[in-house]
PDB file of C-alpha atoms and ligand atoms in Angstrom:
ATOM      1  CA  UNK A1409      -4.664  15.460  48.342  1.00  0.00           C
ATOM      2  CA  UNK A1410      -5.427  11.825  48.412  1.00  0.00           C
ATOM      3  CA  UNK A1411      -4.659   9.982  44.697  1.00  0.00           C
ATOM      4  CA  UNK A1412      -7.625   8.968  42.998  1.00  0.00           C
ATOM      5  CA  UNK A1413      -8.041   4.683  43.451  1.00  0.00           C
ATOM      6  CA  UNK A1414      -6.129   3.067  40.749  1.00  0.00           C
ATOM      7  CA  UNK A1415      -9.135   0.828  39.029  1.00  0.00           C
ATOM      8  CA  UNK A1416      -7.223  -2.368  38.967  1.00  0.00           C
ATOM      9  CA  UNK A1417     -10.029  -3.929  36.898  1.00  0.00           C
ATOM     10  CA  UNK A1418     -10.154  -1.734  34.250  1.00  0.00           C
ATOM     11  CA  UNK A1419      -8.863  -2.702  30.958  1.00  0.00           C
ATOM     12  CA  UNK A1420      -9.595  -0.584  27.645  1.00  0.00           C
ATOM     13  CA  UNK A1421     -11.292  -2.951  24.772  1.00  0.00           C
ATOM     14  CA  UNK A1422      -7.868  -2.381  22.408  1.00  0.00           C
ATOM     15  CA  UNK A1423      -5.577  -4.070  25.840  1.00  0.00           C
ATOM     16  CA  UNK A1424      -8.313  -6.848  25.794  1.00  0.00           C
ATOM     17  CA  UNK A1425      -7.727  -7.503  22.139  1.00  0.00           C
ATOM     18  CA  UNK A1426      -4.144  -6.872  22.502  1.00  0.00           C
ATOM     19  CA  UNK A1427      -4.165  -4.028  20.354  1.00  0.00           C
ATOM     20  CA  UNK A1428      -2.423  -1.982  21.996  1.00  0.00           C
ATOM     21  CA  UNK A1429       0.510  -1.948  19.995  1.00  0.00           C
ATOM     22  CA  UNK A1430      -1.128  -2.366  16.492  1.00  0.00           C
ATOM     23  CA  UNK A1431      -3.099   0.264  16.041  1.00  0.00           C
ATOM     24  CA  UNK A1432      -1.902   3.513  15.241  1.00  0.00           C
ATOM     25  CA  UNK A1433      -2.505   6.891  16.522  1.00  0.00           C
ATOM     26  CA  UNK A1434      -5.717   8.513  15.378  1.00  0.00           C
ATOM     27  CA  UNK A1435      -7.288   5.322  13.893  1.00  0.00           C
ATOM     28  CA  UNK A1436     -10.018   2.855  14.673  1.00  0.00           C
ATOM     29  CA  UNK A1437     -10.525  -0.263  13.760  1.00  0.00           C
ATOM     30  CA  UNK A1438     -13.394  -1.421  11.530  1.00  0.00           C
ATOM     31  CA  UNK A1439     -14.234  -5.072   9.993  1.00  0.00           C
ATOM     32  CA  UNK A1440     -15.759  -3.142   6.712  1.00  0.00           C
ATOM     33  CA  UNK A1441     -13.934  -2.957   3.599  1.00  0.00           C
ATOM     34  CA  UNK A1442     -14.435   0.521   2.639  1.00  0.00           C
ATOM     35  CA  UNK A1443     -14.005   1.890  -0.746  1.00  0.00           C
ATOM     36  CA  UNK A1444     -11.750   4.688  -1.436  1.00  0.00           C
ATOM     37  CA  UNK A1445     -11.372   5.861  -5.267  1.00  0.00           C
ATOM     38  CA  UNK A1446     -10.837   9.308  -6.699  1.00  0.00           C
ATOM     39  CA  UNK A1447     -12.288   8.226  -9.696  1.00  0.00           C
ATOM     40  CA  UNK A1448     -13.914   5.495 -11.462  1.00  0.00           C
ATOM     41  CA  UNK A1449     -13.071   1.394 -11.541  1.00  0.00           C
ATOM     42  CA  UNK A1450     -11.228   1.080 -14.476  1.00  0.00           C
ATOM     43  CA  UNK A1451     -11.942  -2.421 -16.677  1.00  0.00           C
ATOM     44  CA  UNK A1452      -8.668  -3.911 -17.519  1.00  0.00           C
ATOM     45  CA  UNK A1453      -9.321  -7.226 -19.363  1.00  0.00           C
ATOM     46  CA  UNK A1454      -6.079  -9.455 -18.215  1.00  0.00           C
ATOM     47  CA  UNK A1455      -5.210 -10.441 -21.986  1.00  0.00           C
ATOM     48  CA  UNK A1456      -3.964  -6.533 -22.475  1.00  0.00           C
ATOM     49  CA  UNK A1457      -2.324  -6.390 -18.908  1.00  0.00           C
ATOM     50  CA  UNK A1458       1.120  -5.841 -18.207  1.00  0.00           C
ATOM     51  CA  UNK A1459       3.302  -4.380 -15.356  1.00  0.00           C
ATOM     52  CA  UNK A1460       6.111  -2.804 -16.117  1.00  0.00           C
ATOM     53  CA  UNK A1461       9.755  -1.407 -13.536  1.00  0.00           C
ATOM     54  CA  UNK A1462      11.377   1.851 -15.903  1.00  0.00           C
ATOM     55  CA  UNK A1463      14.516   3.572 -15.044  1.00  0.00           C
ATOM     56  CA  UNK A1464      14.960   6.949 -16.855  1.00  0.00           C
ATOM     57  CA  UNK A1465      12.678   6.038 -20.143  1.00  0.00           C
ATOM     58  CA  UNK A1466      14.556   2.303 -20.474  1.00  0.00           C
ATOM     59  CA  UNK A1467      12.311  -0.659 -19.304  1.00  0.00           C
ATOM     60  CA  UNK A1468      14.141  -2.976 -16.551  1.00  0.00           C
ATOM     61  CA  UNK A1469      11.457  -5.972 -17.005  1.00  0.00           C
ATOM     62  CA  UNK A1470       7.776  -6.463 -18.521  1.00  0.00           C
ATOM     63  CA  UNK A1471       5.378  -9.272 -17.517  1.00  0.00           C
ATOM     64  CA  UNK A1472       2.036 -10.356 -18.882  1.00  0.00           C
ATOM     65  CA  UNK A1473      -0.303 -11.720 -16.477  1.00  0.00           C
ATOM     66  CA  UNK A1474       0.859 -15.420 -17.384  1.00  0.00           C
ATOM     67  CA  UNK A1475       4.371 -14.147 -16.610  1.00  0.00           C
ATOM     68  CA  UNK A1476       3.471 -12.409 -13.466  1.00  0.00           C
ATOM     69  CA  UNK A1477       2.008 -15.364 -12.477  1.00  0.00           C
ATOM     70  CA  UNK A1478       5.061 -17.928 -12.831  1.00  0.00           C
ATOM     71  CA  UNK A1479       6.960 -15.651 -10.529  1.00  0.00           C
ATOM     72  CA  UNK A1480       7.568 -16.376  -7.287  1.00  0.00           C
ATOM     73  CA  UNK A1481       4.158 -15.909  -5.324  1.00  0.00           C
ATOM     74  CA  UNK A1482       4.034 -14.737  -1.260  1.00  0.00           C
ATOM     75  CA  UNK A1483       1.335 -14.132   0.486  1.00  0.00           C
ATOM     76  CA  UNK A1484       1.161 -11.600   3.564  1.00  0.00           C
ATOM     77  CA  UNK A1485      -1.314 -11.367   6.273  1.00  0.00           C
ATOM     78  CA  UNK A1486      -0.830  -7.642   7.892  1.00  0.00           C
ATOM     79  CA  UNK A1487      -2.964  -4.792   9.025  1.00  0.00           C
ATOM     80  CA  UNK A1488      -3.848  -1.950   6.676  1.00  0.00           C
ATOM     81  CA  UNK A1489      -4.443   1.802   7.909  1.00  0.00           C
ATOM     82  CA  UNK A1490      -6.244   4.679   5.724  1.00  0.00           C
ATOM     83  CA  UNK A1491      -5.799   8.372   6.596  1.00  0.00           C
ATOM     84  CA  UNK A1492      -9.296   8.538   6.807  1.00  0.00           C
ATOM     85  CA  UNK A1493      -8.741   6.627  10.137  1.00  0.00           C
ATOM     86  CA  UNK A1494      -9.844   3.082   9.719  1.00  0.00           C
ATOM     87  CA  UNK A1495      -7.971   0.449   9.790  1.00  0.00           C
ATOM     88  CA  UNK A1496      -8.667  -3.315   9.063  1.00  0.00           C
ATOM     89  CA  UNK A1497      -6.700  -6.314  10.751  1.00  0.00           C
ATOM     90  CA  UNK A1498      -5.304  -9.258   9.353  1.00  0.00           C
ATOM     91  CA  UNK A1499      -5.554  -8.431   5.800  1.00  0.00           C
ATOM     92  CA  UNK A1500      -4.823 -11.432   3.481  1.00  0.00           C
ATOM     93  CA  UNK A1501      -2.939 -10.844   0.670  1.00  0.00           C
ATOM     94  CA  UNK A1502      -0.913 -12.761  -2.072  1.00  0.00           C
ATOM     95  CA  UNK A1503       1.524 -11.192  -4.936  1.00  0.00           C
ATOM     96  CA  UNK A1504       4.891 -10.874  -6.176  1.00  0.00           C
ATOM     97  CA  UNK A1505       7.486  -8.886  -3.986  1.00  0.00           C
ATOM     98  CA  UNK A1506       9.715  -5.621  -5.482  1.00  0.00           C
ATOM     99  CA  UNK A1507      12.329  -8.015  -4.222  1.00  0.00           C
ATOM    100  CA  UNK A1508      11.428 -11.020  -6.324  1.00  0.00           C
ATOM    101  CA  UNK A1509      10.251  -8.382  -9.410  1.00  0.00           C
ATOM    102  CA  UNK A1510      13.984  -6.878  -9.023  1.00  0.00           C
ATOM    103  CA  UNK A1511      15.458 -10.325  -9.176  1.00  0.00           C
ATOM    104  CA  UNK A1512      13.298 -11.635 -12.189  1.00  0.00           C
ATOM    105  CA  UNK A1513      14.089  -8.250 -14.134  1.00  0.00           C
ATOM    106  CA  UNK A1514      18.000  -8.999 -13.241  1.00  0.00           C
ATOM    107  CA  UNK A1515      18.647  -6.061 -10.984  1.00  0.00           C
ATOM    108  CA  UNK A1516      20.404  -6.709  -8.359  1.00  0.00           C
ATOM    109  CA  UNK A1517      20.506  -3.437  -6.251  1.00  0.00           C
ATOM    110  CA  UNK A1518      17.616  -1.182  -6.094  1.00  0.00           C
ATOM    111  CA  UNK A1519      18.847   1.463  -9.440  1.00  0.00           C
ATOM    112  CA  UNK A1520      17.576   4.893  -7.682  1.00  0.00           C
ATOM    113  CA  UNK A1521      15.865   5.982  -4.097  1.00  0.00           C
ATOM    114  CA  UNK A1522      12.841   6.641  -5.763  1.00  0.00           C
ATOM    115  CA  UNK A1523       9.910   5.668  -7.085  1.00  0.00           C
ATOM    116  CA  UNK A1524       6.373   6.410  -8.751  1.00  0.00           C
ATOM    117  CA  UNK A1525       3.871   4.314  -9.591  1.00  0.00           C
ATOM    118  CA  UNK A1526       1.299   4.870 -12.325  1.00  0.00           C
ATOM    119  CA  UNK A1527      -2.129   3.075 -12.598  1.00  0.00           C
ATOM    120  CA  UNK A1528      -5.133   2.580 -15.043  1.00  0.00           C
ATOM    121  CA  UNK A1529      -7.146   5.790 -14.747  1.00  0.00           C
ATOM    122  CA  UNK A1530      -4.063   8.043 -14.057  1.00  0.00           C
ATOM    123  CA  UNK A1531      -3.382   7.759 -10.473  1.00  0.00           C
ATOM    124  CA  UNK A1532      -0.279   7.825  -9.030  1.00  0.00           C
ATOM    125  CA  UNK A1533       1.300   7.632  -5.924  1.00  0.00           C
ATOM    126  CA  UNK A1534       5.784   8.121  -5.145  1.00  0.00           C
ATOM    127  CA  UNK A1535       7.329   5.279  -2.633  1.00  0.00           C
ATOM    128  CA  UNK A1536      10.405   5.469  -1.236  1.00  0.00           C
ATOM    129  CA  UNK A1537      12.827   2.264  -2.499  1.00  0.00           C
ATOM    130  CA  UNK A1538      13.451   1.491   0.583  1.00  0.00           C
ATOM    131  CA  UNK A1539       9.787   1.387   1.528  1.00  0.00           C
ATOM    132  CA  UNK A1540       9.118  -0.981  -1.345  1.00  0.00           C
ATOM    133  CA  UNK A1541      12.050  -3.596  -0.888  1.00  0.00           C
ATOM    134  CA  UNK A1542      13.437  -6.183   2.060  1.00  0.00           C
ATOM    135  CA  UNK A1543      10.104  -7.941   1.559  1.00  0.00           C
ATOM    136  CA  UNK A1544       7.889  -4.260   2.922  1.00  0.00           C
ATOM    137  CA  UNK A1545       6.065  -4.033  -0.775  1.00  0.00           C
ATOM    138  CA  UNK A1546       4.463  -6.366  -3.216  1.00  0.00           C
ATOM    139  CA  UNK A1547       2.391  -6.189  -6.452  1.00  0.00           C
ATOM    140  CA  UNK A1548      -1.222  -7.746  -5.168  1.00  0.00           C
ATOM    141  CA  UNK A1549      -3.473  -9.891  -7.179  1.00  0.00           C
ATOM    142  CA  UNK A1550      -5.353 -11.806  -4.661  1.00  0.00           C
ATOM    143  CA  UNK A1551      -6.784 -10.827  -1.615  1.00  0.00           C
ATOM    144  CA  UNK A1552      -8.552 -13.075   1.407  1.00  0.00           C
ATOM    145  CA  UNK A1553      -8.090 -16.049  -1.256  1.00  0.00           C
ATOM    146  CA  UNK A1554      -9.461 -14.656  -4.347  1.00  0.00           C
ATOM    147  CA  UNK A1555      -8.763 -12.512  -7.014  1.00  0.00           C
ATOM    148  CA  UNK A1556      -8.443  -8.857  -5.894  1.00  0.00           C
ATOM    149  CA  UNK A1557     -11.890  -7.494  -6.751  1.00  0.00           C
ATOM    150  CA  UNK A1558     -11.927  -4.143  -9.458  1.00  0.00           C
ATOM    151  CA  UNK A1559     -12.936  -1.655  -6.497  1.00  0.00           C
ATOM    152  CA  UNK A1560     -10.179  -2.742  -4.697  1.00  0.00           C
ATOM    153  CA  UNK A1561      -7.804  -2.066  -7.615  1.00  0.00           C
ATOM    154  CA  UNK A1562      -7.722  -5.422  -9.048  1.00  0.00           C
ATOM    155  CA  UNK A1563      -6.348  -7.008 -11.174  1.00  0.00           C
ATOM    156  CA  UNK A1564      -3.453  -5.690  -9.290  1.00  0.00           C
ATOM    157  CA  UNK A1565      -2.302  -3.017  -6.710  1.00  0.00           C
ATOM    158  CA  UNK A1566       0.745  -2.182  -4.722  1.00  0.00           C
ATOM    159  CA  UNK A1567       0.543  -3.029  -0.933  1.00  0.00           C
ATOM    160  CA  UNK A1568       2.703  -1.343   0.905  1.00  0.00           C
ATOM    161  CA  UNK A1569       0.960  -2.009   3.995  1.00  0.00           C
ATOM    162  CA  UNK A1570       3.051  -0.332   6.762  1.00  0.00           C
ATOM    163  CA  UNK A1571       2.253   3.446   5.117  1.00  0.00           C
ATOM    164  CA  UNK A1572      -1.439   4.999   4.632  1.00  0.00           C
ATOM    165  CA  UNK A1573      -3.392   3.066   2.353  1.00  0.00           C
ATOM    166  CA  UNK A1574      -3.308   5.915  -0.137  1.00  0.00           C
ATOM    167  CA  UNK A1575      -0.038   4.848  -1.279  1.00  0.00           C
ATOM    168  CA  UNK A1576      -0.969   1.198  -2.230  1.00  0.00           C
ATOM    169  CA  UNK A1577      -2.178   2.475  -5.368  1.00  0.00           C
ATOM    170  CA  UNK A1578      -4.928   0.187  -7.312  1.00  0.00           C
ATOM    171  CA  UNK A1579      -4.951  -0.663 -10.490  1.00  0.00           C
ATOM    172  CA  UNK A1580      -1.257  -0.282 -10.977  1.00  0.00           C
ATOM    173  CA  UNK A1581       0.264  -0.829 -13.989  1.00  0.00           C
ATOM    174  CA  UNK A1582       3.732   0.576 -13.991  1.00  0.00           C
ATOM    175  CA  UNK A1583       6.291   1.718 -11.315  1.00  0.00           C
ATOM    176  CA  UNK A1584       9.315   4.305 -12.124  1.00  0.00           C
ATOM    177  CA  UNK A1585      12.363   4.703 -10.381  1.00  0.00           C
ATOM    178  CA  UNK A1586      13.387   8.193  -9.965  1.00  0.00           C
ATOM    179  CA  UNK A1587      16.912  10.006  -9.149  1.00  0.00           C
ATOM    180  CA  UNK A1588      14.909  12.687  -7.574  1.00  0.00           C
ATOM    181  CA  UNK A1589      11.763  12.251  -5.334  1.00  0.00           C
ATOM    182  CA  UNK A1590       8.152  13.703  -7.342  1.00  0.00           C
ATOM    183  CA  UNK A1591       4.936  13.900  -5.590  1.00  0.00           C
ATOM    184  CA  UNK A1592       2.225  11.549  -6.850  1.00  0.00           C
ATOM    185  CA  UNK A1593      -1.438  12.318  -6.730  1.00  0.00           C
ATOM    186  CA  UNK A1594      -2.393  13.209  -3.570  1.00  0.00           C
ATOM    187  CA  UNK A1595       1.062  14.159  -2.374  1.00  0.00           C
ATOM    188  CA  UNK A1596       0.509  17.450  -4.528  1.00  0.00           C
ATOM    189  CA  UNK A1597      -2.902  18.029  -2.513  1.00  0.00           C
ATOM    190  CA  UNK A1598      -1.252  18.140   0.375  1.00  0.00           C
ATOM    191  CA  UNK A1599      -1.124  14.794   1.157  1.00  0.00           C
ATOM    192  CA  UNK A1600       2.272  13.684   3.164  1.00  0.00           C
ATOM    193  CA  UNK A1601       5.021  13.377   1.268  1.00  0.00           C
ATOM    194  CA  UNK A1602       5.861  10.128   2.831  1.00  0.00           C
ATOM    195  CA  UNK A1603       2.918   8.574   4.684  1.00  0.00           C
ATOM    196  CA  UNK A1604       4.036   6.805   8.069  1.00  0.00           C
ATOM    197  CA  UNK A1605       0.682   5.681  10.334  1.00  0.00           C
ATOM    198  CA  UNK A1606       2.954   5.717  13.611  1.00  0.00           C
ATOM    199  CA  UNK A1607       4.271   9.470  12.870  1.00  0.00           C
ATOM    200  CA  UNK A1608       0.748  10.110  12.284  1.00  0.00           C
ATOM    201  CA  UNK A1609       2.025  11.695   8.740  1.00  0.00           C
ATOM    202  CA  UNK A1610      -1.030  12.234   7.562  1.00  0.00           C
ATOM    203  CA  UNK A1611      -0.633  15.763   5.900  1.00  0.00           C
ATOM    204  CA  UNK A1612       1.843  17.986   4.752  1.00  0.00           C
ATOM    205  CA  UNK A1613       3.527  19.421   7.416  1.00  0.00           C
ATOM    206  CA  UNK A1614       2.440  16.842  10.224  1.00  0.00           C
TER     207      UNK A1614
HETATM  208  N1  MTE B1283      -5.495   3.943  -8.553  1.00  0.00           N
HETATM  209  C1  MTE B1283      -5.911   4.350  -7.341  1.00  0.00           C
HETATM  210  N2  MTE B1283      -5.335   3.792  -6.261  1.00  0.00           N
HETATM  211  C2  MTE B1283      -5.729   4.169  -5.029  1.00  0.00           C
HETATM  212  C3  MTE B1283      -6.702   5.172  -4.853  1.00  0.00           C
HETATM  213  C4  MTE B1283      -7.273   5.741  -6.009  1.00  0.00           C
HETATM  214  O1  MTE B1283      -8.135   6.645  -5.940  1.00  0.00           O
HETATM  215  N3  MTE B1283      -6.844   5.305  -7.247  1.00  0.00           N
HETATM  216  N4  MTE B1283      -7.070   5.564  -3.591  1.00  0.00           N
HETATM  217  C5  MTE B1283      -6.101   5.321  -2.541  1.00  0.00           C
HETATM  218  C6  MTE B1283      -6.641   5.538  -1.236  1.00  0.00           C
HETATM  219  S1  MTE B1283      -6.811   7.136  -0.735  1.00  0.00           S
HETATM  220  C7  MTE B1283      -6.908   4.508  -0.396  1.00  0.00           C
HETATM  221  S2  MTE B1283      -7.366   4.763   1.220  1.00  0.00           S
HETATM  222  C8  MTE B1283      -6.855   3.104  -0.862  1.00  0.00           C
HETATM  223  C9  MTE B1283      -8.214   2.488  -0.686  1.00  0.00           C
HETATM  224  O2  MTE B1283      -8.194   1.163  -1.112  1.00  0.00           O
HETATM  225  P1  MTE B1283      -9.541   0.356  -1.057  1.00  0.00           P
HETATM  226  O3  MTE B1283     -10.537   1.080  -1.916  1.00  0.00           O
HETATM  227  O4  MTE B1283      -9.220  -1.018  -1.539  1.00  0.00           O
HETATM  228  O5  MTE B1283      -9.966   0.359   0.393  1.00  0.00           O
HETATM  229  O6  MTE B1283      -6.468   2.997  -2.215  1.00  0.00           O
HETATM  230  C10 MTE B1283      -5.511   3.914  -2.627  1.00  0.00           C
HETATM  231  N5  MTE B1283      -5.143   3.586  -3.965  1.00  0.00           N
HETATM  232 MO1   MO B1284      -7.267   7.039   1.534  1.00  0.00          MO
END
């Protein structure tokens, strides 16, 4: 049997765009910002904020806003994917890197592989170290020039852009490292344990 004509012409809209190699598996790509809370906006009035890096009970550095603030700031343009399949492009996003908050708080190596973070409301979500550090995970307060808005878990929220979007927790308040790995939230519904968009790692098990 004769192979079907090749169709030289034919490129898919992502090879147009040259998205091939950006988007992964399972996702599309929308220009919305959606929403995605499990429970209500919490109102954090910056005067009482802090954020906080524990090990074992002890406290390895504090900052008020105005502290946060004099650290060193980055900003990060990068793609963002949800497990609910979207994903949004050239995200703009300035903060303070785990790198930079380990170096202000005086530690110099990472103290444990793991961590959890804990945010205004209750949620929390557990990181790898590795995943957070060598400039892959910042504390957020701006985003596309302006301060992060509440629904999207301002006045500040973990970006860890290169796992689901569920583990850039908003509103975050507090990270823990951990000797031993704990699931967060939506890790103990089932959620994967560790969250990678180009394993497709969506649930547990995948
Ligand atoms: N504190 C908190 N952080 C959270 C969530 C949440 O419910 N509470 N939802 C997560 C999920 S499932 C996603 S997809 C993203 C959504 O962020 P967005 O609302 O800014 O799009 O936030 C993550 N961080
Ligand atoms: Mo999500």
């Amino acid at each position: 049997m004769e192979e079907p004509p090749i169709s030289r012409g034919f490129r898919s809209k992502r090879q147009e765009q040259g998205l091939t190699n950006r988007i992964p598996p399972g996702q599309y790509v929308t220009t919305d910002f959606p929403v995605l809370s499990a429970g209500p906006t919490p109102q954090i009035r910056l005067e009482e904020w802090t954020f906080g890096l524990h090990l074992n009970g002890l406290q390895l550095g504090k900052w008020t806003w105005a502290e946060f603030h004099a650290l060193p700031q980055t900003t990060i343009k990068t793609d963002i994917h949800c497990v609910t399949k979207w994903s949004k492009l050239d995200t703009v996003w300035q903060g303070v890197t785990f790198d930079d908050l380990l170096a202000a708080a005086a530690v110099k190596e990472p103290p444990a592989l793991y961590a959890m973070t804990h945010s205004d409301g209750g949620y929390t979500t557990n990181v790898p170290v590795a995943d957070l550090v060598g400039g892959k995970g910042m504390i957020a307060t701006r985003y596309d020039g302006a301060p992060i808005s509440p629904a999207h878990g301002g006045p500040a929220r973990l970006l860890v852009p290169h796992l689901y979007f569920w583990k850039s927790a908003k509103w975050v308040r507090r990270l823990r490292f951990m000797e031993e790995d704990e699931h967060g939230f939506w890790e103990s519904f089932g959620y994967h344990n560790h969250g990678d968009p180009w394993k497709e790692q969506r649930y547990d098990g995948d």
